[in-house]
C-alpha positions as MATLAB code, in Angstrom:
seq = 'XXXXXXXXXXXXXXXXXXXXXXXXXXXXXXXXXXXXXXXXXXXXXXXXXXXXXXXXXXXXXXXXXXXXXXXXXXXXXXXXXXXXXXXXXXXXXXXXXXXXXXXXXXXXXXXXXXXXXXXXXXXXXXXXXXXXXXXXXXXXXXXXXXXXXXXXXXXXXXXXXXXXXXXXXXXXXXXXXXXXXXXXXXXXXXXXXXXXXXXXXXXXXXXXXXXXXXXXXXXXXXXXXXXXXXXXXXXXXXXXXXXXXXXXXXXXXXXXXXXXXXXXXXXXXXXXXXXXXXXXXXXXXXXXXXXXXXXXXXXXXXXXXXXXXXXXXXXXXXXXXXXXXXXXXXXXXXXXXXXXXXXXXXXXXXXXXXXXXXXXXXXXXXXXXXXXXXXXXXXXXXXXXXXXXXXXXX';
ca = [
     239.325  120.344  128.595;
     242.407  118.432  129.634;
     244.493  117.502  126.671;
     247.763  115.771  126.008;
     249.979  114.722  123.205;
     252.504  111.970  122.744;
     255.226  114.524  122.123;
     256.955  117.042  124.306;
     257.399  120.714  123.864;
     259.754  123.241  125.221;
     263.057  124.657  126.261;
     265.763  127.150  124.923;
     269.294  127.779  123.908;
     270.859  131.171  124.521;
     271.846  133.771  121.973;
     274.473  135.738  123.829;
     276.994  138.440  122.970;
     280.395  137.783  124.523;
     279.395  134.640  126.354;
     278.754  131.097  125.309;
     276.048  129.900  127.663;
     273.207  127.560  126.984;
     270.110  129.074  128.560;
     266.902  127.259  129.050;
     263.740  129.262  129.694;
     261.303  126.436  130.175;
     257.614  126.549  130.817;
     255.454  124.114  132.679;
     255.370  121.117  130.383;
     252.142  119.913  128.885;
     250.527  116.953  130.572;
     252.241  114.721  128.069;
     255.699  115.888  128.928;
     258.540  114.776  131.067;
     260.814  117.694  131.804;
     264.461  118.198  131.331;
     267.487  117.522  129.271;
     271.132  118.373  129.608;
     271.734  121.201  127.148;
     274.548  120.674  124.675;
     277.420  123.048  125.304;
     278.464  125.266  122.445;
     281.753  127.032  121.902;
     282.668  130.283  120.186;
     285.930  131.478  121.561;
     285.379  130.189  125.074;
     283.029  127.784  126.767;
     280.792  128.967  129.570;
     278.586  127.191  132.028;
     275.556  125.313  130.794;
     272.404  126.933  132.137;
     268.696  126.438  132.073;
     266.248  129.192  132.831;
     262.577  129.954  133.010;
     261.196  127.593  135.570;
     259.811  130.117  137.982;
     261.285  129.605  141.393;
     258.585  130.926  143.655;
     261.031  131.304  146.453;
     264.598  132.501  146.440;
     265.891  129.191  147.803;
     268.946  127.786  146.087;
     270.757  124.496  146.441;
     274.438  123.804  147.118;
     275.227  121.540  144.143;
     278.308  120.084  145.831;
     276.285  119.136  148.897;
     273.607  117.668  146.640;
     276.174  115.496  144.876;
     277.538  114.313  148.222;
     274.050  113.361  149.394;
     273.450  111.337  146.227;
     276.863  109.667  146.441;
     276.382  108.790  150.125;
     273.007  107.220  149.374;
     274.501  105.122  146.584;
     277.335  103.993  148.874;
     274.662  102.757  151.276;
     272.927  100.846  148.486;
     270.103  103.364  148.179;
     268.823  105.408  145.260;
     270.968  108.426  144.481;
     268.133  110.012  142.524;
     265.695  109.621  145.407;
     268.213  111.101  147.843;
     268.731  114.042  145.509;
     264.978  114.584  145.189;
     264.630  114.666  148.973;
     267.564  117.076  149.242;
     266.063  119.454  146.671;
     262.603  119.286  148.247;
     264.067  120.445  151.564;
     266.098  123.243  149.993;
     263.371  125.807  149.383;
     264.029  125.751  145.630;
     260.406  125.322  144.635;
     261.212  124.521  141.010;
     264.406  122.586  141.503;
     263.952  119.014  140.305;
     265.758  115.763  139.545;
     265.303  113.772  136.326;
     266.575  110.443  135.098;
     268.535  109.870  131.887;
     265.505  108.885  129.821;
     263.501  111.972  130.785;
     266.391  114.226  129.852;
     266.990  112.419  126.567;
     263.316  112.793  125.616;
     263.313  116.475  126.445;
     266.485  117.139  124.473;
     264.939  115.421  121.483;
     261.762  117.465  121.792;
     263.643  120.754  121.884;
     265.362  119.788  118.664;
     261.880  119.809  117.130;
     261.383  116.051  117.049;
     259.825  113.392  119.228;
     259.272  109.658  119.219;
     255.628  108.628  119.205;
     252.687  107.632  117.049;
     251.579  111.113  116.004;
     248.388  111.751  117.895;
     247.119  114.024  120.641;
     244.593  112.816  123.189;
     242.130  114.615  125.441;
     239.265  113.852  127.763;
     236.049  115.128  126.182;
     233.166  115.423  128.635;
     231.885  112.028  129.709;
     232.901  110.350  126.458;
     236.278  109.182  127.716;
     239.648  109.734  126.086;
     239.406  110.895  122.504;
     241.925  111.472  119.753;
     242.013  115.255  119.390;
     244.574  115.529  116.590;
     246.359  113.203  114.197;
     249.697  114.290  112.783;
     249.904  114.130  109.020;
     252.151  111.311  107.795;
     252.541  109.746  111.237;
     251.878  106.141  112.283;
     248.413  107.002  113.629;
     247.294  108.525  110.335;
     248.700  105.612  108.358;
     246.733  103.267  110.626;
     243.532  105.126  109.763;
     242.968  106.916  113.076;
     241.026  110.176  113.011;
     240.319  113.042  115.357;
     237.232  112.119  117.381;
     238.035  108.404  117.653;
     237.633  107.064  121.180;
     240.756  105.510  122.656;
     239.709  102.442  124.665;
     242.975  100.750  125.586;
     246.739  101.024  125.046;
     248.636   97.723  124.997;
     245.593   96.054  126.527;
     245.302   98.512  129.415;
     241.928  100.333  129.605;
     242.410  104.101  129.631;
     239.088  105.368  130.985;
     240.371  105.447  134.563;
     243.685  107.056  133.636;
     244.688  110.698  133.472;
     245.595  112.132  130.089;
     249.244  112.285  131.109;
     249.168  108.567  131.986;
     247.619  107.771  128.603;
     250.287  109.806  126.855;
     253.014  107.992  128.807;
     251.617  104.695  127.526;
     251.565  106.020  123.971;
     255.178  107.166  124.232;
     256.372  103.964  125.864;
     260.141  103.665  126.033;
     260.625  106.340  123.375;
     262.461  103.985  121.017;
     261.668  104.386  117.284;
     260.348  101.129  115.840;
     258.904   99.860  119.131;
     255.259   98.807  118.952;
     252.100   99.866  120.751;
     248.631   98.326  120.348;
     245.679  100.739  120.356;
     242.068   99.698  120.878;
     239.866  102.277  119.176;
     236.122  102.899  118.786;
     234.422  104.964  116.088;
     230.662  104.982  116.379;
     229.631  101.327  116.710;
     232.842  100.015  115.182;
     235.805   98.912  117.299;
     239.181   97.563  116.326;
     242.762   97.124  117.491;
     245.770   98.363  115.558;
     249.447   97.785  116.288;
     251.493  100.875  115.470;
     255.236  101.313  115.261;
     256.536  104.392  117.040;
     258.553  106.737  114.825;
     260.743  109.811  115.049;
     258.441  112.652  114.043;
     258.878  116.382  113.573;
     256.915  118.927  115.541;
     255.450  122.040  113.959;
     255.258  124.702  116.668;
     254.741  127.633  114.275;
     251.663  128.165  112.109;
     251.378  131.049  109.676;
     248.198  132.139  107.890;
     246.849  135.164  106.068;
     243.587  136.601  107.346;
     240.944  138.069  105.072;
     242.084  141.635  105.667;
     245.666  140.823  104.730;
     246.896  140.521  108.310;
     249.548  137.881  108.923;
     248.720  135.663  111.905;
     251.777  133.911  113.348;
     251.075  131.480  116.161;
     254.022  130.074  118.114;
     253.165  127.190  120.430;
     256.718  126.671  121.709;
     260.225  127.856  120.897;
     261.718  124.573  119.778;
     264.587  124.413  117.296;
     263.842  126.395  114.146;
     260.807  128.244  115.531;
     262.521  131.631  115.607;
     263.675  131.281  112.008;
     260.142  130.365  110.948;
     258.847  133.565  112.517;
     261.569  135.697  110.944;
     261.088  134.145  107.502;
     257.310  134.681  107.674;
     257.775  138.361  108.509;
     260.302  138.854  105.718;
     257.958  137.224  103.197;
     254.909  139.278  104.202;
     253.698  142.003  101.825;
     254.831  145.519  102.656;
     252.526  147.184  105.175;
     250.769  143.986  106.237;
     250.294  143.925  109.982;
     251.288  140.971  112.156;
     249.343  139.313  114.943;
     251.917  137.371  116.946;
     249.968  134.812  118.965;
     251.939  133.666  122.011;
     248.947  132.438  123.990;
     249.613  129.083  125.597;
     253.269  129.215  124.552;
     254.990  127.196  127.247;
     258.511  128.375  126.504;
     261.492  126.850  124.773;
     264.924  127.698  123.507;
     266.112  131.182  124.367;
     268.062  131.303  121.121;
     264.822  130.820  119.196;
     262.998  133.518  121.180;
     265.901  135.879  120.467;
     265.752  135.072  116.741;
     262.014  135.770  116.807;
     262.718  139.100  118.511;
     265.238  139.833  115.750;
     262.399  139.669  113.214;
     260.968  142.869  114.700;
     263.974  144.637  116.263;
     267.090  146.148  114.776;
     269.421  144.623  117.333;
     269.590  145.724  120.931;
     268.700  144.267  124.287;
     266.208  141.413  124.652;
     266.738  140.560  128.323;
     269.235  140.647  131.155;
     269.803  137.862  133.640;
     271.968  137.083  136.618;
     273.808  133.894  137.424;
     274.940  133.745  141.042;
     275.096  137.542  141.065;
     276.907  137.989  137.742;
     274.919  140.135  135.290;
     274.638  139.007  131.667;
     272.492  139.847  128.648;
     270.711  138.461  125.588;
     270.648  140.572  122.405;
     268.670  140.579  119.160;
     270.378  140.521  115.795;
     270.240  143.622  113.618;
     268.159  144.106  110.492;
     264.668  143.352  111.767;
     261.463  144.959  110.469;
     260.906  147.846  112.869;
     258.060  149.546  110.982;
     255.497  146.816  110.381;
     252.420  147.118  112.683;
     252.624  144.439  115.368;
     250.276  143.202  118.088;
     251.195  140.338  120.421;
     248.491  138.158  121.968;
     249.348  136.816  125.437;
     247.610  135.029  128.293;
     248.243  133.089  131.491;
     249.729  130.254  129.476;
     252.447  132.488  127.999;
     255.585  131.413  129.837;
     259.339  131.697  130.122;
     260.970  132.180  126.692;
     257.663  133.539  125.365;
     257.623  136.045  128.252;
     261.192  136.999  127.426;
     260.073  137.864  123.873;
     256.923  139.629  125.098;
     258.902  141.754  127.542;
     261.394  142.792  124.868;
     258.714  143.810  122.370;
     256.671  145.643  125.010;
     259.478  147.453  126.786;
     261.047  148.627  123.562;
     257.744  149.955  122.231;
     257.753  147.575  119.284;
     254.412  145.846  119.891;
     251.083  146.455  121.568;
     250.323  143.510  123.846;
     246.731  142.324  124.185;
     245.199  139.633  126.401;
     245.824  138.773  130.043;
     248.759  138.675  132.439;
     251.394  136.075  131.544;
     252.357  133.186  133.802;
     255.485  134.634  135.402;
     258.404  132.242  134.933;
     261.733  133.962  135.001;
     264.299  132.010  136.982;
     267.603  130.679  135.710;
     268.536  127.088  136.442;
     271.698  125.105  136.020;
     271.644  121.359  135.294;
     273.994  119.329  137.458;
     274.904  115.723  136.655;
     274.643  113.362  139.628;
     276.787  110.275  140.323;
     274.094  107.847  139.128;
     273.642  109.634  135.785;
     270.474  111.485  136.758;
     270.356  115.264  136.495;
     269.319  117.925  138.994;
     268.195  121.357  137.840;
     268.861  124.033  140.419;
     267.881  127.689  140.494;
     270.874  130.035  140.244;
     269.379  133.378  139.170;
     266.606  135.359  137.436;
     266.062  137.393  134.288;
     264.561  140.820  133.651;
     263.056  142.623  130.674;
     264.995  145.422  128.908;
     263.399  148.027  131.197;
     264.502  146.067  134.236;
     261.147  144.533  135.143;
     261.276  141.204  136.968;
     259.084  138.507  135.440;
     259.478  135.691  137.946;
     256.324  135.277  139.998;
     254.828  138.455  138.520;
     254.270  137.914  134.832;
     253.787  140.652  132.253;
     250.660  142.804  132.207;
     249.333  143.458  128.684;
     248.872  146.984  127.348;
     245.226  146.139  126.719;
     243.470  143.600  128.921;
     241.021  141.375  127.065;
     239.385  138.044  127.830;
     237.509  135.733  125.500;
     237.433  138.345  122.730;
     241.154  139.003  122.892;
     241.796  138.088  119.269;
     239.004  140.364  118.074;
     240.367  143.212  120.212;
     243.858  142.572  118.894;
     242.634  142.847  115.310;
     240.965  146.159  116.130;
     244.178  147.492  117.659;
     246.192  146.307  114.669;
     243.786  148.041  112.322;
     244.269  151.240  114.279;
     248.008  150.887  113.785;
     247.455  150.667  110.047;
     247.978  146.938  109.761;
     244.506  145.662  108.875;
     241.186  146.604  107.358;
];
């Protein structure tokens, strides 16, 4: 079932030893999302390049950023679109995941990775032949305050019928210009009743981590994306768990995020050490976990084809270092490093400059990670059985 939401998810900031680089291991964005955002540079002794990683370049093509800038500048001098010229340049380069984004797209993405978004607080999906339905309403958001509920049929947004639109187009209408306080009129049906409500968009917080205790005492931690604070949420949940309680770490459908957050999550289960290595234009670098993690608690990680980028980085670290049993299906396979480059017109190009590997040296890009135990629809049930065998469940 196609589904979308009026908020974005994903990207990552690097936790590095001896280097101050902002890494971005980004997954394919949900249908609601516009990609990209210039990472903020950080300093701790010295400032390094600002990088983005995790958009799997399915070819090894790279782009000459100086030549790209010249192409954009030449187009602007001729009265043409610099962004369009850059897009054409990148498309011819062989960099399959290189892309160009405007200022607004990057601003939205940056906001999302900080764990916030501007919207009305609902997710939408196409349910069978019944049109576009509200699939989730965020607690405390404008949609909930207006009385909307999951299951309501969305008829029109600002007077525009949505039945002929894709979910991503509906979400774009819901998000509008992304300015808090701006208004959007929703035409909604519930049973035989129909009404129109005008909502004010607001700055809302995302909640990418859910933690719950199962009946057998197992702690289930689901991470939908590694936005700001997600890694700390995982670490805090593990620290607060009763002694001996096993953990099911659910990374299925995790589309990536901030590398720093994935590294913090790894630190919940590792006592320091290597999380991943990566190269930038041939220079080898590394990401490390912090010390003091819980290395004894039984741990099973659930993965699937929707597990991408920063989530694959975490999966690879836990698997290679023998810390977790992985259950599910092969992950997506996004492991390239990209560098954002500002263009003369203010747009931003993201260009592939390298790739990352797991601690054992396995390449992820285009290959994914194969689970220790392959399981399909009953993956969660199989994972619980494995965890029980490790002494972490009933």
